[in-house]
Amino acid sequence: MINPGIIYLLGAGGLFLTKGKLRQALAVLISLTTLIVVYNLPLGEGLIIPFLDFELILISVDSMSRFVGLVFAFAGLGSTIYSLLIAQKKQYVLGYIYIGASISILFVGDFFSFYIFWELMTLSSFFLIFDRSKPFTGQTSYYYFIMHLTGALCLLWGIIMHYTSTGSMALTTVETALPFFVIAVGIKLAFIGLHTWLPQNYANVPFNTSIVLSAFTTKVGVYALYLLLGGINLGYAGTISAIIGVIFALKQTNVRKLLSYHIVSQIGFMIAAIGVGSHLGIIGGILHMANNIFYKGLLFMVIGVVIYTTGKEDLMNFGGLAKKLPITAFCGLVASLAIAGFPFTNGYISKYIMKAGINDPFIYWGLNVAGLGTSLSFLKVMYFGFFKTGRCEVELKRKPTKFMLASMLLVVVPILAIGFYPQLLKNFFDLEAGMGYFDLGYIWAGLRPILVAIIIFIVGHDLITPHHHEKVNRDPYPIFARAWDRIGSVASDLHNGDLSRHLVWALTALIILWFNLMF
């Protein structure tokens, strides 16, 4: 029994050495093999290696990790098929290292291995984003790296303190060094306030790279939240994140930036559900994470087709595409209904389970408000981008590839399968018998935010029509960075190279470190 993520990691070397159709065939083979291996994983631990004073548990499988692993592997397959004729060598190799690390982290059982794959995700995604030929992308990728490096240092410090306190490196819910773990996980899952790395990167990389990034980084953060921080009630924090994220999204006309803010908002749903700590809340939050990979990935695929065929991605610059791209419009409609929680889609099912596990009125109605904003956003995208004719219509420069269309239709399958047959989930989750997924009362509750959004859309049509907004930079971190840089300059002036002064600095740092570890 091996960790299935290793298949992607080893396969990246093969993709580096091959080219053309051989590389494409190998990429699909790697993805399919990983999916099959994950599906057939037996529950339990295996491949335990002694290391220093503890053990590396390189494969540990339970029903939750296997379910998330299946979704990750499916996402890897879908993104591979989508990009077959357009991906560059860099995207194949670095993308497979990134996907491999993301899958591997689900199945390890110790903090050391967890941290290694956590860092491998950061490094591979940074180089995947970085583009020397585009100064702006170089700047945003550096920002991405600094943010995630901060999270990695917090995670490392938290692991050290956890090991010092417990004497164990077994991966488990943590009780010590909580602030460090919260910051590390918060950055990875793009919690509001720590999310600033996400929109500026996901909206400025090649569109097929956006698809891959949207499926893994923040979702690993959610899984880490479930795994490490299960003892913290984050229900209110998640609700606030969901609402603020959707407010930011409503102001966007660039579709990939709009989708990026909706990742922040949807992550808020997951934080709130997992954070309440109830059985159904946790299941609903993890299922919503999986469902988000399907419909959000599909939405990124849809806008990728628009970019590929028209060169446009701002709602102010295109419209009426349903006639010219009917399959793409259909897939966009399915994904939009799913993210809004429309009955008989996977988003409806996970929202039902989440809300069944939430008893707090503030969280319940807060998530309904966020759901209303989500419905409004995708009414705007689908209406102005695909169905409203006579405005900003553009000619197609080329047709989407058959692989793009095939991969989008492939992702539609689980969205509708889970929506129509939620009983499939019993193979993975301990769900109560007789849950009323399709009771008329809950169907009405699921439709209500969408119907209210339609009314608001009709009444406030002129305000919702895509138009320029004044750009306001609300990111405080560059200010902190400049202040830190100034402090560093002062420290450098004090540390003038004199050996005795260097020893004093080093001794002081060691004393501070010792006090932190002891107390």
XYZ file of C-alpha atoms in Angstrom:
519
model
C 0.000 0.000 0.000
C 1.513 3.338 -1.097
C 0.469 6.924 -0.704
C -1.339 7.615 -4.020
C 0.065 11.140 -4.245
C 3.482 9.568 -4.891
C 2.178 8.423 -8.294
C 1.799 12.062 -9.339
C 5.171 13.010 -7.851
C 7.009 10.224 -9.663
C 4.977 10.851 -12.790
C 6.162 14.467 -12.889
C 9.633 13.158 -13.732
C 8.235 11.157 -16.634
C 6.361 14.215 -17.909
C 9.610 16.194 -17.797
C 11.358 13.633 -20.009
C 8.581 13.175 -22.578
C 6.833 15.457 -25.054
C 3.926 15.658 -27.473
C 1.306 12.916 -27.546
C 3.433 10.631 -25.375
C 3.403 13.240 -22.584
C -0.354 13.714 -22.982
C -1.012 9.968 -22.817
C 1.265 9.596 -19.789
C -0.494 12.482 -18.014
C -3.912 10.856 -18.452
C -2.528 7.462 -17.406
C -1.063 8.925 -14.201
C -4.370 10.612 -13.337
C -6.473 7.528 -14.028
C -4.094 5.256 -12.117
C -4.179 7.537 -9.076
C -7.987 7.638 -9.141
C -8.158 3.833 -9.237
C -5.554 3.444 -6.480
C -7.393 5.889 -4.185
C -10.701 4.107 -4.786
C -9.172 0.757 -3.791
C -7.272 1.953 -0.711
C -7.994 -0.185 2.361
C -8.659 1.569 5.630
C -5.843 1.633 8.174
C -2.156 2.470 8.390
C 0.783 1.223 6.399
C 4.338 2.068 5.309
C 5.589 3.170 8.740
C 9.258 4.184 8.741
C 11.337 4.843 11.917
C 12.913 8.311 11.799
C 14.906 9.926 14.628
C 12.832 9.497 17.796
C 9.478 9.044 16.080
C 7.828 7.230 13.178
C 6.873 8.502 9.743
C 3.401 7.240 8.878
C 3.390 7.682 5.091
C -0.014 6.125 4.529
C -2.978 6.377 6.870
C -6.466 5.964 5.438
C -9.892 6.553 6.929
C -13.241 7.030 5.199
C -12.934 10.843 5.223
C -9.438 10.984 3.720
C -10.386 8.416 1.081
C -13.451 10.434 0.056
C -11.477 13.685 -0.202
C -8.693 11.804 -2.000
C -11.174 10.538 -4.592
C -12.396 14.077 -5.212
C -8.827 15.383 -5.477
C -7.897 12.602 -7.901
C -11.019 13.282 -9.985
C -10.138 16.987 -10.072
C -6.631 16.092 -11.209
C -8.054 13.967 -14.028
C -10.532 16.658 -15.097
C -7.927 19.426 -15.171
C -5.523 17.162 -17.092
C -8.048 16.365 -19.812
C -9.049 20.039 -20.062
C -5.450 21.171 -20.616
C -4.205 18.378 -22.898
C -3.739 20.477 -26.026
C -2.805 23.761 -24.370
C -0.621 22.963 -21.322
C 3.069 23.791 -21.464
C 5.832 21.549 -20.115
C 6.151 23.734 -16.992
C 2.440 23.338 -16.244
C 2.582 19.573 -16.634
C 5.626 19.046 -14.407
C 4.981 21.626 -11.681
C 1.240 20.995 -11.789
C 1.749 17.287 -11.144
C 4.162 17.950 -8.271
C 1.565 20.315 -6.798
C -1.325 17.858 -7.235
C 0.810 14.994 -5.913
C 1.721 16.925 -2.770
C -1.951 17.895 -2.279
C -3.103 14.278 -2.471
C -0.193 12.977 -0.399
C -0.952 15.288 2.510
C -4.391 13.667 2.903
C -2.930 10.261 3.654
C 0.011 10.904 5.981
C -0.235 10.193 9.687
C 2.557 12.282 11.213
C 3.338 15.993 11.463
C 6.774 15.710 9.834
C 5.414 14.240 6.595
C 2.450 16.614 6.751
C 4.810 19.599 6.882
C 7.004 18.335 4.022
C 4.048 17.997 1.648
C 2.584 21.301 2.906
C 5.815 23.033 1.875
C 6.061 21.124 -1.398
C 2.619 22.458 -2.303
C 3.805 26.015 -1.641
C 7.036 25.711 -3.623
C 5.508 24.000 -6.654
C 2.519 26.378 -6.820
C 4.821 29.403 -6.500
C 6.891 28.357 -9.511
C 3.681 27.427 -11.324
C 2.415 30.988 -10.831
C 5.730 32.772 -11.379
C 6.341 34.149 -14.862
C 9.567 36.056 -15.462
C 8.191 37.614 -18.649
C 5.304 39.288 -16.801
C 6.471 41.718 -14.088
C 3.031 41.918 -12.472
C 2.765 38.125 -12.162
C 6.291 38.047 -10.760
C 5.221 40.531 -8.100
C 1.989 38.703 -7.192
C 3.720 35.312 -7.073
C 6.303 36.737 -4.676
C 3.440 38.049 -2.518
C 1.871 34.554 -2.664
C 5.152 32.982 -1.585
C 5.700 35.384 1.338
C 2.175 34.823 2.651
C 2.467 31.051 2.458
C 6.001 31.114 3.856
C 4.608 32.988 6.867
C 1.986 30.278 7.260
C 4.621 27.555 6.903
C 6.801 29.106 9.614
C 3.785 29.324 11.920
C 2.956 25.695 11.187
C 6.546 24.629 11.872
C 6.643 26.522 15.146
C 3.299 25.044 16.143
C 4.530 21.521 15.375
C 7.684 22.067 17.431
C 5.665 23.315 20.415
C 3.155 20.464 20.013
C 5.950 17.882 19.973
C 7.657 19.526 22.970
C 4.381 19.401 24.896
C 3.180 15.908 23.944
C 6.313 14.031 22.852
C 4.382 12.709 19.851
C 4.472 13.526 16.136
C 1.260 11.641 15.381
C -1.120 13.763 13.332
C -4.043 14.695 15.559
C -6.186 17.538 16.812
C -3.899 20.062 18.490
C -4.355 21.661 21.899
C -1.102 23.613 22.240
C 0.326 26.465 20.144
C -3.155 27.113 18.764
C -2.453 30.683 17.504
C 0.342 29.372 15.261
C -1.811 26.601 13.825
C -4.740 28.976 13.320
C -2.584 31.437 11.340
C -1.027 28.655 9.247
C -4.377 27.067 8.393
C -6.076 30.482 7.993
C -3.596 31.564 5.324
C -3.838 28.264 3.457
C -7.649 28.302 3.343
C -7.798 32.061 2.586
C -9.783 33.101 5.652
C -11.023 36.664 5.253
C -8.227 39.038 6.205
C -5.641 36.417 5.258
C -7.073 35.942 1.774
C -5.290 38.738 -0.079
C -2.889 36.384 -1.883
C -5.737 34.572 -3.644
C -7.640 36.963 -5.986
C -4.579 38.701 -7.396
C -2.932 35.383 -8.299
C -5.855 33.264 -9.481
C -7.014 36.071 -11.796
C -3.622 36.662 -13.432
C -2.193 33.219 -14.209
C -2.977 31.186 -17.362
C -6.611 30.127 -17.210
C -5.825 26.384 -17.062
C -3.512 27.058 -14.103
C -6.405 28.812 -12.323
C -8.415 25.602 -12.602
C -5.720 23.554 -10.872
C -5.048 26.114 -8.147
C -8.739 26.527 -7.328
C -9.099 22.811 -6.649
C -6.355 22.209 -4.112
C -4.679 24.940 -2.039
C -7.650 26.250 -0.074
C -9.218 22.775 0.096
C -6.113 21.367 1.769
C -6.510 24.255 4.220
C -10.095 23.186 4.942
C -8.982 19.587 5.443
C -6.274 20.807 7.828
C -8.951 22.775 9.708
C -10.981 19.594 10.117
C -7.934 17.547 11.076
C -6.055 19.905 13.404
C -8.479 22.503 14.760
C -11.583 20.465 15.470
C -11.641 21.683 19.062
C -12.147 25.352 18.162
C -15.605 26.803 17.528
C -15.200 28.944 14.410
C -18.860 29.094 13.421
C -19.206 32.875 13.727
C -15.849 33.528 12.068
C -16.813 31.349 9.104
C -20.163 33.099 8.725
C -18.541 36.531 8.679
C -15.982 35.319 6.141
C -18.778 33.976 3.911
C -20.658 37.286 3.967
C -17.657 39.577 3.434
C -16.309 37.363 0.648
C -19.586 37.551 -1.259
C -19.746 41.352 -0.829
C -16.313 41.660 -2.445
C -17.382 39.277 -5.214
C -20.513 41.262 -6.097
C -18.407 44.297 -7.025
C -16.231 42.424 -9.529
C -16.616 42.449 -13.305
C -13.505 40.371 -14.005
C -14.988 36.882 -13.806
C -11.902 35.086 -12.491
C -11.550 37.678 -9.741
C -15.257 37.260 -8.956
C -14.763 33.485 -8.742
C -11.733 33.994 -6.510
C -13.722 36.023 -3.974
C -16.415 33.365 -4.079
C -13.781 30.818 -3.076
C -13.233 32.973 0.029
C -16.989 33.108 0.627
C -17.581 29.392 0.081
C -14.662 28.562 2.368
C -16.559 30.580 4.982
C -19.473 28.127 4.660
C -17.083 25.239 5.302
C -15.416 26.939 8.268
C -18.799 27.694 9.819
C -20.111 24.142 9.357
C -16.950 22.379 10.548
C -16.474 24.981 13.273
C -19.769 24.236 15.021
C -18.383 20.749 15.673
C -21.599 18.765 15.226
C -21.584 15.437 13.379
C -23.694 16.701 10.470
C -21.894 20.041 10.458
C -18.517 18.370 9.921
C -19.870 16.027 7.245
C -21.645 18.919 5.522
C -18.532 21.093 5.611
C -16.280 18.385 4.118
C -18.921 17.505 1.509
C -19.314 21.183 0.624
C -15.544 21.364 0.163
C -15.735 18.436 -2.277
C -18.748 19.892 -4.070
C -16.965 23.229 -4.336
C -14.097 21.529 -6.168
C -16.619 20.262 -8.737
C -18.709 23.356 -9.396
C -16.021 25.981 -8.812
C -13.604 24.025 -10.980
C -16.288 23.864 -13.648
C -16.854 27.632 -13.427
C -13.121 28.232 -13.914
C -13.244 25.849 -16.878
C -16.155 27.797 -18.365
C -14.435 31.172 -18.109
C -11.277 29.477 -19.416
C -13.164 28.557 -22.583
C -14.360 32.166 -22.889
C -10.782 33.436 -22.549
C -9.496 30.828 -25.004
C -12.126 31.558 -27.663
C -12.588 35.335 -27.293
C -9.620 36.678 -25.327
C -12.103 38.349 -22.925
C -12.827 37.709 -19.255
C -14.432 40.947 -18.075
C -18.243 41.041 -18.108
C -18.073 44.543 -19.556
C -16.400 43.195 -22.687
C -18.446 40.156 -23.691
C -22.030 38.927 -23.776
C -24.532 36.777 -25.651
C -22.215 33.756 -25.725
C -24.911 31.111 -25.166
C -25.640 30.837 -28.901
C -21.983 30.638 -29.846
C -20.846 28.366 -27.002
C -23.963 26.310 -26.112
C -22.165 23.464 -24.305
C -20.082 25.951 -22.331
C -23.214 27.935 -21.427
C -24.977 24.751 -20.285
C -22.033 23.783 -18.075
C -21.870 27.328 -16.685
C -25.577 27.207 -15.873
C -25.264 23.857 -14.067
C -22.288 25.104 -12.043
C -24.043 28.392 -11.213
C -27.143 26.570 -9.990
C -24.949 24.264 -7.912
C -23.022 27.035 -6.167
C -26.340 28.784 -5.460
C -27.711 25.595 -3.855
C -30.462 24.930 -6.398
C -32.377 21.677 -5.704
C -31.088 18.553 -7.463
C -27.509 19.808 -7.581
C -24.659 18.800 -5.290
C -24.515 22.274 -3.703
C -28.101 21.867 -2.528
C -27.290 18.562 -0.797
C -24.205 19.805 1.074
C -26.000 22.978 2.172
C -28.882 20.849 3.432
C -26.539 18.694 5.526
C -24.576 21.706 6.813
C -27.685 23.567 7.927
C -29.107 20.408 9.498
C -26.059 20.421 11.758
C -26.281 24.130 12.677
C -28.518 25.247 15.526
C -27.234 28.796 15.998
C -29.639 31.328 14.375
C -26.878 33.840 13.595
C -24.851 31.243 11.668
C -27.928 29.797 9.956
C -29.291 33.115 8.702
C -25.821 34.520 8.042
C -25.146 31.670 5.631
C -28.527 32.335 4.019
C -27.489 35.953 3.431
C -24.223 34.759 1.881
C -26.241 32.333 -0.260
C -28.417 35.208 -1.450
C -25.324 37.141 -2.523
C -23.946 34.063 -4.273
C -27.159 33.652 -6.279
C -27.058 37.319 -7.231
C -23.438 37.069 -8.429
C -24.053 34.167 -10.760
C -27.291 35.605 -12.074
C -25.120 38.526 -13.152
C -22.450 36.318 -14.716
C -24.812 34.056 -16.654
C -27.263 36.759 -17.727
C -24.826 39.417 -18.888
C -22.104 37.048 -20.042
C -24.148 34.385 -21.842
C -27.839 35.134 -22.266
C -28.283 38.886 -22.751
C -27.796 39.702 -26.413
C -27.127 43.054 -28.043
C -24.369 44.167 -25.683
C -20.621 43.667 -26.067
C -21.088 40.669 -28.341
C -17.778 39.313 -29.584
C -16.734 36.987 -32.349
C -15.034 33.721 -31.525
C -11.372 33.725 -32.530
C -11.302 29.918 -32.340
C -13.396 27.038 -31.104
C -12.835 25.321 -27.749
C -10.945 22.063 -27.975
C -12.835 18.793 -27.734
C -10.889 17.999 -24.584
C -12.145 21.201 -22.935
C -15.752 20.312 -23.712
C -15.291 16.680 -22.648
C -13.745 17.621 -19.305
C -16.513 20.118 -18.523
C -19.203 17.535 -19.269
C -17.271 15.025 -17.146
C -17.432 17.393 -14.137
C -21.174 17.937 -14.679
C -21.739 14.240 -13.896
C -20.916 14.281 -10.138
C -22.671 17.637 -9.717
C -25.958 16.136 -10.922
C -25.347 12.603 -9.615
C -24.952 13.802 -6.020
C -27.863 16.203 -6.493
C -30.284 13.538 -7.714
C -28.930 10.547 -5.739
C -27.572 11.758 -2.379
C -27.866 8.156 -1.170
C -24.493 7.643 -2.901
C -22.905 9.510 -0.007
C -23.708 6.698 2.440
C -20.749 4.828 0.975
C -18.470 7.456 2.552
C -20.315 9.167 5.420
C -22.271 8.044 8.450
C -25.507 9.822 7.559
C -28.800 9.326 9.330
C -31.375 7.185 7.577
C -34.421 8.953 6.222
C -32.908 12.414 5.812
C -35.470 14.515 3.973
C -33.323 15.899 1.180
C -36.339 16.470 -1.041
C -38.992 17.420 1.489
C -41.037 20.274 0.075
C -40.222 22.443 3.090
C -36.510 22.211 2.507
C -36.806 22.528 -1.272
C -38.594 25.798 -0.566
C -35.861 26.806 1.898
C -33.244 26.056 -0.769
C -35.106 28.020 -3.435
C -35.855 31.028 -1.235
C -32.448 32.799 -1.474
C -32.431 32.231 -5.250
C -35.956 33.660 -5.700
C -35.122 36.692 -3.543
C -31.963 37.184 -5.612
C -34.041 37.118 -8.815
C -36.357 39.797 -7.419
C -33.416 41.968 -6.365
C -31.821 41.396 -9.778
C -34.956 42.596 -11.581
C -35.566 45.591 -9.312
C -31.937 46.670 -9.141
C -31.041 45.777 -12.721
C -29.307 49.093 -13.456
C -27.161 48.880 -10.337
C -26.205 45.262 -10.982
C -25.329 45.808 -14.648
C -21.527 45.432 -14.934
C -19.855 48.834 -14.619
C -16.587 50.270 -13.438
C -16.005 50.515 -9.691
C -13.443 52.723 -8.083
C -10.540 50.527 -7.046
C -9.628 50.851 -3.383
C -6.561 49.054 -2.060
C -7.606 47.534 1.275
C -4.541 45.325 1.638
C -2.653 46.294 4.837
C 0.214 43.838 4.432
C 2.396 45.949 2.098
C 2.355 48.664 4.791
C 3.481 46.112 7.394
C 6.118 44.850 4.962
C 7.564 48.336 4.458
C 7.638 48.879 8.222
C 9.330 45.509 8.715
C 11.817 46.352 5.992
C 12.635 49.592 7.808
C 13.150 47.703 11.079
C 15.410 45.298 9.218
C 17.475 48.175 7.854
C 17.927 49.588 11.355
C 18.878 46.133 12.673
C 21.380 45.739 9.823
C 22.978 49.062 10.737
C 23.314 47.909 14.351
C 24.686 44.543 13.281
C 27.815 45.968 11.625
C 29.777 42.743 11.206
C 31.708 42.929 14.468
C 32.164 39.366 15.804
C 31.376 40.163 19.445
C 28.178 41.965 18.461
C 27.200 39.023 16.253
C 27.645 36.622 19.181
C 25.478 38.843 21.409
C 22.701 38.785 18.767
C 22.924 34.991 18.419
C 22.950 34.413 22.199
C 19.945 36.713 22.667
C 17.999 34.820 19.990
C 18.810 31.481 21.639
C 17.681 32.737 25.058
C 14.361 33.930 23.591
C 13.903 30.585 21.837
C 14.673 28.671 25.056
C 12.168 30.722 27.065
C 9.462 30.082 24.476
C 10.053 26.356 24.506
C 10.181 26.139 28.296
C 7.273 28.386 29.125
